[in-house]
Short mmCIF file of C-alpha atoms and ligand atoms in Angstrom, two decimals:
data_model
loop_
_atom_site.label_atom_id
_atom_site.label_comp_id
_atom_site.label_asym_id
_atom_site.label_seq_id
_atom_site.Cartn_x
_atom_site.Cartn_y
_atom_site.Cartn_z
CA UNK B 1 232.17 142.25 60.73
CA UNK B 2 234.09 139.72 62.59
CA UNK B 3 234.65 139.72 66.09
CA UNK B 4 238.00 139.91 67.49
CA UNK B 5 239.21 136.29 67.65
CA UNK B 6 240.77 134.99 71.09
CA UNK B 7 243.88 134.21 71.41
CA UNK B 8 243.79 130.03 71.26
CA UNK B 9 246.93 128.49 73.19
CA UNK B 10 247.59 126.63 69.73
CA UNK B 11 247.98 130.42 67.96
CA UNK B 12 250.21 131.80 70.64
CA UNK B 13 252.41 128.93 70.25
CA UNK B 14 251.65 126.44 73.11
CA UNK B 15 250.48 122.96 73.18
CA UNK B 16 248.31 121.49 75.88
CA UNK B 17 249.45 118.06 77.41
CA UNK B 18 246.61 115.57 76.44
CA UNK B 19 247.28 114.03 79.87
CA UNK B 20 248.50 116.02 82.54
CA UNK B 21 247.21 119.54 81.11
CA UNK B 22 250.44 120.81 81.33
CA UNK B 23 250.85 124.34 79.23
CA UNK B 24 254.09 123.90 76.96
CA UNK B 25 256.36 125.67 74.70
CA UNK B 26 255.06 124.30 70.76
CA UNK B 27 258.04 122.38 69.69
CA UNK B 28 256.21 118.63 68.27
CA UNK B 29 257.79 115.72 68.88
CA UNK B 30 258.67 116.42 72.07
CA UNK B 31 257.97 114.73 75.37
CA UNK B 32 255.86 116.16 78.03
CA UNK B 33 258.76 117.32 81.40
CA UNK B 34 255.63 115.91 84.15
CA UNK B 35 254.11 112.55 82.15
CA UNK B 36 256.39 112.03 79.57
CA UNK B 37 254.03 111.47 76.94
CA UNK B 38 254.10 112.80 73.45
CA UNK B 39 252.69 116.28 72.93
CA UNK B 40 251.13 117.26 70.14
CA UNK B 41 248.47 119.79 69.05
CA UNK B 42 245.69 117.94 68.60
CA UNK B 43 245.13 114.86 68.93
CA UNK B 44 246.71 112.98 65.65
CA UNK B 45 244.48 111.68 62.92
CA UNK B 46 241.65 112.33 65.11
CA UNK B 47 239.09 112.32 62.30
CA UNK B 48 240.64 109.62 60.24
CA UNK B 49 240.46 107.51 63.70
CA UNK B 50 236.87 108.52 64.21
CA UNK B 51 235.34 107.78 60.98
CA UNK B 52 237.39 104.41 61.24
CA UNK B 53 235.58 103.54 64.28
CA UNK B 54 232.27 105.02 63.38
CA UNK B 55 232.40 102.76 60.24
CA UNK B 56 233.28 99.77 61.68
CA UNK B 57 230.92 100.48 64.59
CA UNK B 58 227.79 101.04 61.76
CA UNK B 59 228.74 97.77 59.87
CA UNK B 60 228.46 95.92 63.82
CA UNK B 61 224.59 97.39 64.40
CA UNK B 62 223.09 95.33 61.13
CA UNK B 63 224.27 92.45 62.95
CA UNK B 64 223.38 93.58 66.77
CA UNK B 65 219.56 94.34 65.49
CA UNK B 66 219.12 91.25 63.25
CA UNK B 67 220.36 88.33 65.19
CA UNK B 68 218.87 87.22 68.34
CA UNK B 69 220.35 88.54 71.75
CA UNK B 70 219.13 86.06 73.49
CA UNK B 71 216.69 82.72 73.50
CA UNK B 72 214.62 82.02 76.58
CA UNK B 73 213.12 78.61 77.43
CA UNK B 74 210.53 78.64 79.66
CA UNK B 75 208.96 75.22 80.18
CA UNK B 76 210.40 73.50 77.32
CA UNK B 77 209.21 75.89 74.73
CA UNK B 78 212.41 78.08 73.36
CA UNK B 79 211.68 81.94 72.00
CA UNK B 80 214.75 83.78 70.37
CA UNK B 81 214.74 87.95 71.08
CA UNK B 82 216.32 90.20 68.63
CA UNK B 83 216.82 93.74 71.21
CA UNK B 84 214.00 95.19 69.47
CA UNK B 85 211.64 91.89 70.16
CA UNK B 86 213.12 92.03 73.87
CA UNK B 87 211.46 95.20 73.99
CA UNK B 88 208.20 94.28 72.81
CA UNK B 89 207.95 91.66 75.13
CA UNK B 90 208.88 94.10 78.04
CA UNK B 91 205.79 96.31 77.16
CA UNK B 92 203.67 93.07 76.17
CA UNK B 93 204.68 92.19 79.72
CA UNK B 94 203.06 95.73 81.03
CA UNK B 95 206.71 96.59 82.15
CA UNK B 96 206.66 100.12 79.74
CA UNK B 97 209.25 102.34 82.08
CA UNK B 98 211.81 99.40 81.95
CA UNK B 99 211.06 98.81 78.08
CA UNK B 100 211.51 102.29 78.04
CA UNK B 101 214.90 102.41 79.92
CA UNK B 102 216.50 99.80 77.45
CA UNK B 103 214.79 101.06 74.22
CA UNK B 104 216.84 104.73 75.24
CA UNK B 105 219.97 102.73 76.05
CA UNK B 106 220.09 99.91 73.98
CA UNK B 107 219.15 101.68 70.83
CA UNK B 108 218.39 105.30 70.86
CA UNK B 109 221.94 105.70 72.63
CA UNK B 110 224.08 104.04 70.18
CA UNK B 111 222.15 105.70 67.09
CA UNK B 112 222.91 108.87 68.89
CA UNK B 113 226.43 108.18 68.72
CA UNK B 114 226.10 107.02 65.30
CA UNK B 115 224.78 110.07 63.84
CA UNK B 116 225.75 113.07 66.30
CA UNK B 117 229.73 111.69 65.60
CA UNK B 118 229.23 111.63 62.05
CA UNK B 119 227.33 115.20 62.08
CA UNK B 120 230.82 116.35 64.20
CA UNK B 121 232.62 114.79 61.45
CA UNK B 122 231.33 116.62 58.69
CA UNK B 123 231.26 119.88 60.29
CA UNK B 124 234.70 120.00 60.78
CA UNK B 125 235.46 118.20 57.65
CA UNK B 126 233.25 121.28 55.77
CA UNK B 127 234.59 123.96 58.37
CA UNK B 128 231.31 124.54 59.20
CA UNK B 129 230.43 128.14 60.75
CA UNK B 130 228.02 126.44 63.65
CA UNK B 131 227.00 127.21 66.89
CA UNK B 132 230.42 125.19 68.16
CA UNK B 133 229.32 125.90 72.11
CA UNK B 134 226.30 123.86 71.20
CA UNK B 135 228.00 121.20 68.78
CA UNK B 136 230.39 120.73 71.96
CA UNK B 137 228.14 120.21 74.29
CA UNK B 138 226.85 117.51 72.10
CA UNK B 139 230.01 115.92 71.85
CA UNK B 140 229.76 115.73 75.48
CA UNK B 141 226.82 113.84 75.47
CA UNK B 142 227.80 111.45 73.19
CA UNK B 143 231.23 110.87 75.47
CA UNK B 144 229.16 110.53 78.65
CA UNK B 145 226.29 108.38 77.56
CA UNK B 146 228.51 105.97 75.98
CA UNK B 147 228.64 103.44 78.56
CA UNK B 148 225.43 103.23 79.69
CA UNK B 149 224.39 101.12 76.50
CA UNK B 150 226.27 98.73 78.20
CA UNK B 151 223.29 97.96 80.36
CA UNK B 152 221.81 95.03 77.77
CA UNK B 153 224.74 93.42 77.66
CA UNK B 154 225.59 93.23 81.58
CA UNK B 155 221.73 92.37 82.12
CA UNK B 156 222.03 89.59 79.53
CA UNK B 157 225.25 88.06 82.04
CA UNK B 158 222.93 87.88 85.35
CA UNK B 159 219.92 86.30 83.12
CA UNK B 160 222.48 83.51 81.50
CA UNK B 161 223.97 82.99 84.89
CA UNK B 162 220.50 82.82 86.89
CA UNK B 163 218.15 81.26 84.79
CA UNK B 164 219.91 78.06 83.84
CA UNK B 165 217.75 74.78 84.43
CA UNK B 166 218.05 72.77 81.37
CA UNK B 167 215.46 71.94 79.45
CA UNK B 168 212.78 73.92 81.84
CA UNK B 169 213.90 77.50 82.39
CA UNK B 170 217.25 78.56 80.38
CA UNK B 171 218.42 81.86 78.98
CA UNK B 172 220.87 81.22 76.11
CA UNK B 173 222.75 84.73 74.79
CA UNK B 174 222.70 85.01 71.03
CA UNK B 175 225.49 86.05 68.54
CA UNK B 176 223.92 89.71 68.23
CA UNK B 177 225.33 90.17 71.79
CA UNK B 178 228.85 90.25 70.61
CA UNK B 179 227.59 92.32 67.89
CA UNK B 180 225.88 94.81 70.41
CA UNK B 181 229.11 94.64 72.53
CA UNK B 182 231.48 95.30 69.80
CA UNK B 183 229.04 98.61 68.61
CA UNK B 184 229.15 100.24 72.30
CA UNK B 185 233.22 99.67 72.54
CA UNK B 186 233.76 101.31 68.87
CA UNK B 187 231.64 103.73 69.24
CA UNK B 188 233.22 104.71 73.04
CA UNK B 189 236.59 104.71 71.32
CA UNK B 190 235.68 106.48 68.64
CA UNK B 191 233.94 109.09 71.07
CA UNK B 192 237.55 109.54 72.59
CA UNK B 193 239.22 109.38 69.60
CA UNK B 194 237.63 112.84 68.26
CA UNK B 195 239.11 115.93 69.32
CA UNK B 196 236.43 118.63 70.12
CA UNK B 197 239.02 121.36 69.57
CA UNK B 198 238.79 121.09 65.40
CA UNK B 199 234.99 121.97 65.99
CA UNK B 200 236.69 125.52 67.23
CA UNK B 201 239.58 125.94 64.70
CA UNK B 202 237.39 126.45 62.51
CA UNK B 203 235.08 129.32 63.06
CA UNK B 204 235.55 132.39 62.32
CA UNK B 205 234.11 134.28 64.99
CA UNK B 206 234.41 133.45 68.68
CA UNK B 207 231.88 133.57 71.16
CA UNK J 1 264.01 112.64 69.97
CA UNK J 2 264.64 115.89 72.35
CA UNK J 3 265.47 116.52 75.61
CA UNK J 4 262.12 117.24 77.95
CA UNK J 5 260.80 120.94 76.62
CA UNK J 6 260.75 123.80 79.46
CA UNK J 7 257.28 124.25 81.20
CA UNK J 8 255.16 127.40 79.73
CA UNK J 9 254.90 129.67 82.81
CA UNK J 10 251.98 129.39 84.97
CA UNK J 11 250.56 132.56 84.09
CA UNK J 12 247.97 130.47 80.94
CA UNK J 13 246.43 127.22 81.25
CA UNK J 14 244.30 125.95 78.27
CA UNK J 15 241.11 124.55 78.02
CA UNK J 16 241.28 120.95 77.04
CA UNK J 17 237.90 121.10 74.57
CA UNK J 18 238.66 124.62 72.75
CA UNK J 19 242.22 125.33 73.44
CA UNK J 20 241.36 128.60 74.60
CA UNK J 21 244.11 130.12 76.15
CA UNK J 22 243.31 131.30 80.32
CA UNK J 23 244.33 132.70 83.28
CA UNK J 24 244.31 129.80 85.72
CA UNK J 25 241.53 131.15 88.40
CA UNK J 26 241.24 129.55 91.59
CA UNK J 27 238.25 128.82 92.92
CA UNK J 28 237.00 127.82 96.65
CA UNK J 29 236.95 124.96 97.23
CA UNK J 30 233.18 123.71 96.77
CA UNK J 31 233.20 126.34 93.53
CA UNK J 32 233.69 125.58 90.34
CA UNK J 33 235.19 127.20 87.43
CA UNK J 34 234.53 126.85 83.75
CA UNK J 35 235.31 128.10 79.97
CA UNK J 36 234.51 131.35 78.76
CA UNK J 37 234.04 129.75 75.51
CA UNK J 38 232.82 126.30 75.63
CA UNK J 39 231.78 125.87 79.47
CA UNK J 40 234.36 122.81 79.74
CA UNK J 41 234.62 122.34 83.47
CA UNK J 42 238.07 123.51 84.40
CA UNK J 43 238.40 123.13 88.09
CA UNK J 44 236.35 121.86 90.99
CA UNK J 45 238.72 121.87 93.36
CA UNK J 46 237.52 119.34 96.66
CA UNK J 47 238.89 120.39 100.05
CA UNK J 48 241.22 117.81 101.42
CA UNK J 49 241.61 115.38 98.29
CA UNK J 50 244.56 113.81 99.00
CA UNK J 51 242.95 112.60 102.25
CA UNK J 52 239.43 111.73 101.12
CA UNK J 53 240.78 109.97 97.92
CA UNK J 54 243.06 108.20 100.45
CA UNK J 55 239.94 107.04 102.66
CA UNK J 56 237.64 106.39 99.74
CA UNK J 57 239.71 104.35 97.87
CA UNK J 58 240.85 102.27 100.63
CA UNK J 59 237.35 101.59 101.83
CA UNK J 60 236.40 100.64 98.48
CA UNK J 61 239.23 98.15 98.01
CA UNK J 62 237.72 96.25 100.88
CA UNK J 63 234.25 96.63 100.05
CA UNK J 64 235.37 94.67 96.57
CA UNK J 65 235.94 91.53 98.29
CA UNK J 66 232.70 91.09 99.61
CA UNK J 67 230.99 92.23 96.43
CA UNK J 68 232.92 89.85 94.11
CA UNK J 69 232.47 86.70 96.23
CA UNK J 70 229.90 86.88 98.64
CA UNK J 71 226.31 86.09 96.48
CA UNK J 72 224.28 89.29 95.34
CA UNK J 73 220.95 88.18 93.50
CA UNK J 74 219.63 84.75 93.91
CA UNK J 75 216.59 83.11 92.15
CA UNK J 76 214.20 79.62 92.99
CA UNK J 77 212.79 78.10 89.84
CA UNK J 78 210.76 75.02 89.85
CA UNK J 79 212.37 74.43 93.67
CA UNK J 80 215.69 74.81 92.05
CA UNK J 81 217.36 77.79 93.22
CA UNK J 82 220.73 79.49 91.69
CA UNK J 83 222.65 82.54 93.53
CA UNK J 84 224.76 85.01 90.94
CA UNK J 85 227.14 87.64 91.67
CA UNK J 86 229.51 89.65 89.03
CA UNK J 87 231.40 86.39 88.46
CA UNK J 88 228.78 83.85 87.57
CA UNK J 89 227.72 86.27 84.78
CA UNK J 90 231.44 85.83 83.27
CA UNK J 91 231.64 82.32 83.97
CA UNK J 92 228.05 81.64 81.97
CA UNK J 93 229.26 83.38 79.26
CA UNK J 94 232.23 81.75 78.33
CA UNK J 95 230.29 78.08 79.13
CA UNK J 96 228.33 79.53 75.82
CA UNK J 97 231.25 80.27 74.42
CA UNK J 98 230.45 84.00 73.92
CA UNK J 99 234.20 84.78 74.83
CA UNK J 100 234.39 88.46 73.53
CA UNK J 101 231.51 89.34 75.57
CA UNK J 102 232.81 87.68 78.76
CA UNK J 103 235.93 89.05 78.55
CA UNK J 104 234.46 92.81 78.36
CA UNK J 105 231.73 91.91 80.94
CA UNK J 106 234.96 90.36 83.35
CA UNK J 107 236.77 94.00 82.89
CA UNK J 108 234.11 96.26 83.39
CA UNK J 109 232.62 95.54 86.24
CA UNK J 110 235.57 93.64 88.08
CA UNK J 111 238.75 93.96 87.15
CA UNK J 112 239.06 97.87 86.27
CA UNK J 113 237.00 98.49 89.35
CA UNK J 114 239.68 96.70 91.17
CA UNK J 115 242.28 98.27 89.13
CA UNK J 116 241.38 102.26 89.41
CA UNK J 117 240.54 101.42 93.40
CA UNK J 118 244.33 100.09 93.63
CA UNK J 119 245.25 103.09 91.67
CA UNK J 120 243.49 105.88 93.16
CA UNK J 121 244.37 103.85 96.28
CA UNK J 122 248.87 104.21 95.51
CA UNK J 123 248.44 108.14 94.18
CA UNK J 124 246.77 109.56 97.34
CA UNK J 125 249.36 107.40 98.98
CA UNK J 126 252.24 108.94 97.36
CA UNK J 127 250.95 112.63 97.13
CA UNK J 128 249.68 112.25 101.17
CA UNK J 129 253.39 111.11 101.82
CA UNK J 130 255.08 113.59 99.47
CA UNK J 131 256.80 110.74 97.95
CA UNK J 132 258.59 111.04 94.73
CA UNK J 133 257.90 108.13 92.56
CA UNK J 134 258.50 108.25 88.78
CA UNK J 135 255.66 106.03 88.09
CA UNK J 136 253.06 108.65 88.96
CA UNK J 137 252.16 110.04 86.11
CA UNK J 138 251.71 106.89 84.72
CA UNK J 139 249.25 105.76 86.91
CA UNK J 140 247.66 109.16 87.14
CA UNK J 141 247.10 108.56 83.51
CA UNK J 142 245.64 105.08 83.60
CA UNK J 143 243.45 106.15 86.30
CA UNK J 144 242.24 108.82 84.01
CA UNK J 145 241.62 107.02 80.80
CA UNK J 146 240.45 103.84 82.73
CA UNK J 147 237.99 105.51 84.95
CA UNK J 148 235.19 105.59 81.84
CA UNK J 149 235.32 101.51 81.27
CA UNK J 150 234.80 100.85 84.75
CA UNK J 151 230.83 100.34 84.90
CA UNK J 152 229.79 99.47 88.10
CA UNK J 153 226.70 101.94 87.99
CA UNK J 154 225.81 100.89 84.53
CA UNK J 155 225.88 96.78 85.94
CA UNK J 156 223.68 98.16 88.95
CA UNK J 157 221.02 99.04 86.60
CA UNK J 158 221.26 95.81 85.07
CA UNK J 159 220.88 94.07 88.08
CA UNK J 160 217.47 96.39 88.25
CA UNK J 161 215.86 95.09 84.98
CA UNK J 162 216.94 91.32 85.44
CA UNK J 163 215.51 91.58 88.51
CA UNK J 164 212.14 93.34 87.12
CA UNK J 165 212.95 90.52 84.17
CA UNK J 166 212.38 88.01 86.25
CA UNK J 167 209.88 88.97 88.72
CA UNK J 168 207.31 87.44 86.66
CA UNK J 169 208.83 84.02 86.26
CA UNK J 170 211.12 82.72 89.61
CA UNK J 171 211.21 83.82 93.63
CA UNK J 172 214.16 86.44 93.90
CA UNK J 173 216.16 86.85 96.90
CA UNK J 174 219.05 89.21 97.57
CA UNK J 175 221.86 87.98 99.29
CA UNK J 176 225.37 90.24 101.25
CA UNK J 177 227.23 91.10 98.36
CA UNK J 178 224.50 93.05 96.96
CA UNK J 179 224.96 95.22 99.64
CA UNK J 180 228.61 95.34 99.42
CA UNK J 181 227.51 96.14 95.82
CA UNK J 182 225.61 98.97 96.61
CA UNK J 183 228.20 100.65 99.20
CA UNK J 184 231.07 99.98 96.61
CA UNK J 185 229.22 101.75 94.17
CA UNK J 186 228.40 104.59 96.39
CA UNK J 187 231.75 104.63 97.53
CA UNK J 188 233.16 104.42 93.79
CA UNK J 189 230.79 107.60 93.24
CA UNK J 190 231.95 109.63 96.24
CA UNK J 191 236.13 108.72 94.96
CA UNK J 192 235.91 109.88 92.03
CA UNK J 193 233.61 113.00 93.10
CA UNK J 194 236.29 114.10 95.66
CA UNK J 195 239.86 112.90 93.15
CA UNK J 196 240.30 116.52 91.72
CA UNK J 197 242.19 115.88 89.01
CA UNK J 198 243.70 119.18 88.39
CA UNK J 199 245.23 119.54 91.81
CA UNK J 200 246.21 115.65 91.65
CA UNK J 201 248.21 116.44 88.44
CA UNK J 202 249.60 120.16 89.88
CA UNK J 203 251.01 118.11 93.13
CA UNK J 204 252.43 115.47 91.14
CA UNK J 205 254.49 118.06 88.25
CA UNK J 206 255.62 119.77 91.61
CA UNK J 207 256.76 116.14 93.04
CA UNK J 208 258.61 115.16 89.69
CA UNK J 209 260.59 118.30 89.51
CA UNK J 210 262.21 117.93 92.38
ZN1 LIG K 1 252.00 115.80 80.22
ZN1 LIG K 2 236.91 125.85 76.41
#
């Protein structure tokens, strides 16, 4: 038997301000009385939005794994990294917790993101009946640990900026960085593009 | 389109991730107070916000000036030595023509710093004052949606594996604005630790109606 559901504010006929939190009257297309922003529901075309960005995000990580990051001269002899290689030559370099540290953010993060978005997707596209505490929780994870894959690219700036004696000792960054940049700002907006609430509209029993 | 739509009363507040429908609970300060359903964290209310978001911000708006000119990391190569801080990164970058990159590096971790400081920095100013300003919710809402691409704590742990990067190769030396790095970032932490959101957006729908 199902349990009694709870009373969502969408059912009783209120809408949530996305910005200001304010409780109001449902009426869409109407502007919020304290921000002045449109209210709506949920948030529009969340999941067309997401899959948009998750797509375009996935066809941006061939690219960001394939091409070199960056190309480091060191006494006139030149070595391209792809972000994979990079770590390799952290560990060859005895430097495991720091290979480590970008191997989690440089490409278990963003794979993460990849598939824990897509797994959202379809369980609100297939309504469904999960654990949705647990699914939002995840969602949560993926929204926080976003930015942190932004670590590659910012260390890539100080190396290019620091190590820059022609000829001798130069770090050069590669085309994958744009790549690699482009992935973790899709996949951040596509994080905030997906609306955790559809994960609940769904079920039919409430916790 | 319509004219502005009355205000549900106060009695039910909803949670932003599962649109259950509450009874707003106040908690002491310190406390927090979350979901039923999902455990979304509703409130953590801070005492004196206003104030400390005041303070904070405005010590953080002159901590920026040191940490964007002064030089943080230096390196000697060869008996050539460079010094970097966050703008020599940017500057590097578009010399290589890697544009796209520059432009995101030259947001993240200077300009929307700068930019949620200054805003955090004119809300506490207006709330402290109980000044009416119909820009408020606008900023209140920038500062919101702008607070996730500022990434000064990500960039500090960049700094952290260049540095262990190039340990092995050159003679590093840290230089002022590292410092002013570090403090910014701690104070950056502490703002938006002690901004309570929820009372920063109750204070400013009682300041518009007015
Ligand atoms: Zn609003
Ligand atoms: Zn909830």
């Amino acid at each position: 038997m199902l349990k009694k559901p709870l009373k969502t504010a969408f059912m009783q006929g209120f809408i949530r301000c996305h910005d200001c939190g304010s409780l109001l009257k449902s009426d869409p297309k109407c502007l919020c009385p304290v921000c002045g922003h449109h209210v709506s529901a949920r948030k529009p075309n969340s999941v067309q939005y997401t899959l948009a960005l998750i797509i375009s995000a996935l066809c941006l990580y061939i690219p960001a794994n394939i091409f070199p990051i960056m190309s480091v001269t060191q006494l006139g002899v030149a070595e391209t990294h792809t972000i994979v290689g990079g770590i390799v030559a952290l560990i060859q370099s005895d430097m495991v917790p720091i290979a480590l540290l970008v191997l989690i953010a440089s490409i278990l993060v963003p794979l993460m993101k990849l598939l824990g978005l897509s797994l959202l997707l379809l369980c609100v596209h297939y309504r469904w009946q999960v654990n949705a505490r647990l699914f939002t929780r995840l969602y949560r994870v993926i929204a926080f640990v976003g930015r942190w894959s932004m670590l590659d690219i910012f260390m890539i700036s100080i190396l290019v900026a620091l190590v820059d004696l022609r000829g001798v000792a130069q770090v050069i960054a590669g085309p994958a960085a744009t790549a690699f940049a482009g992935v973790v700002v899709l996949t951040m907006l596509a994080a905030k593009s997906f609306d955790p609430r559809l994960i609940w509209d769904h079920q039919l029993s409430y916790e | 389109m319509s004219l502005a739509l009355s205000l549900a009363p106060l009695a039910y507040v909803a949670c932003p991730e599962c649109d259950l429908l509450l009874n707003p609970v106040v908690p002491e300060p310190g406390d927090k107070a979350y979901c039923p359903r999902c455990g979304y964290l509703l409130q953590r209310p801070r005492k004196r916000s206003i104030e400390r978001t005041l303070a904070l911000s405005l010590t953080g708006l002159i901590l920026i000036v040191p940490a964007n000119l002064l030089p943080m990391v230096g390196i000697k190569i060869f008996g050539n030595s460079q010094d970097g801080n966050l703008w020599t990164g940017v500057s590097a970058l578009f010399k290589e023509d890697m544009w796209a990159v520059a432009v995101l590096v030259l947001l993240s971790s200077v300009l929307l710093p700068l930019v949620n400081l200054g805003l955090a920095f004119l809300i506490g100013f207006h709330l402290f004052m109980h000044k009416a300003n119909n820009q408020l919710a606008r900023w209140m809402h920038w500062y919101e949606h702008l607070n996730e691409w500022a990434m000064l704590e990500v960039y500090a742990l960049g700094i952290i594996v260049a540095c262990v990067k190039l340990a092995g190769m050159a003679e590093l030396r840290f230089g002022l604005g590292l410092f002013a790095f570090i403090g910014l970032l701690i104070v950056n932490a502490m703002l938006s630790n002690e901004l309570d959101c929820y009372f920063f957006w109750q204070r400013i729908a009682q300041l518009t109606k007015k």
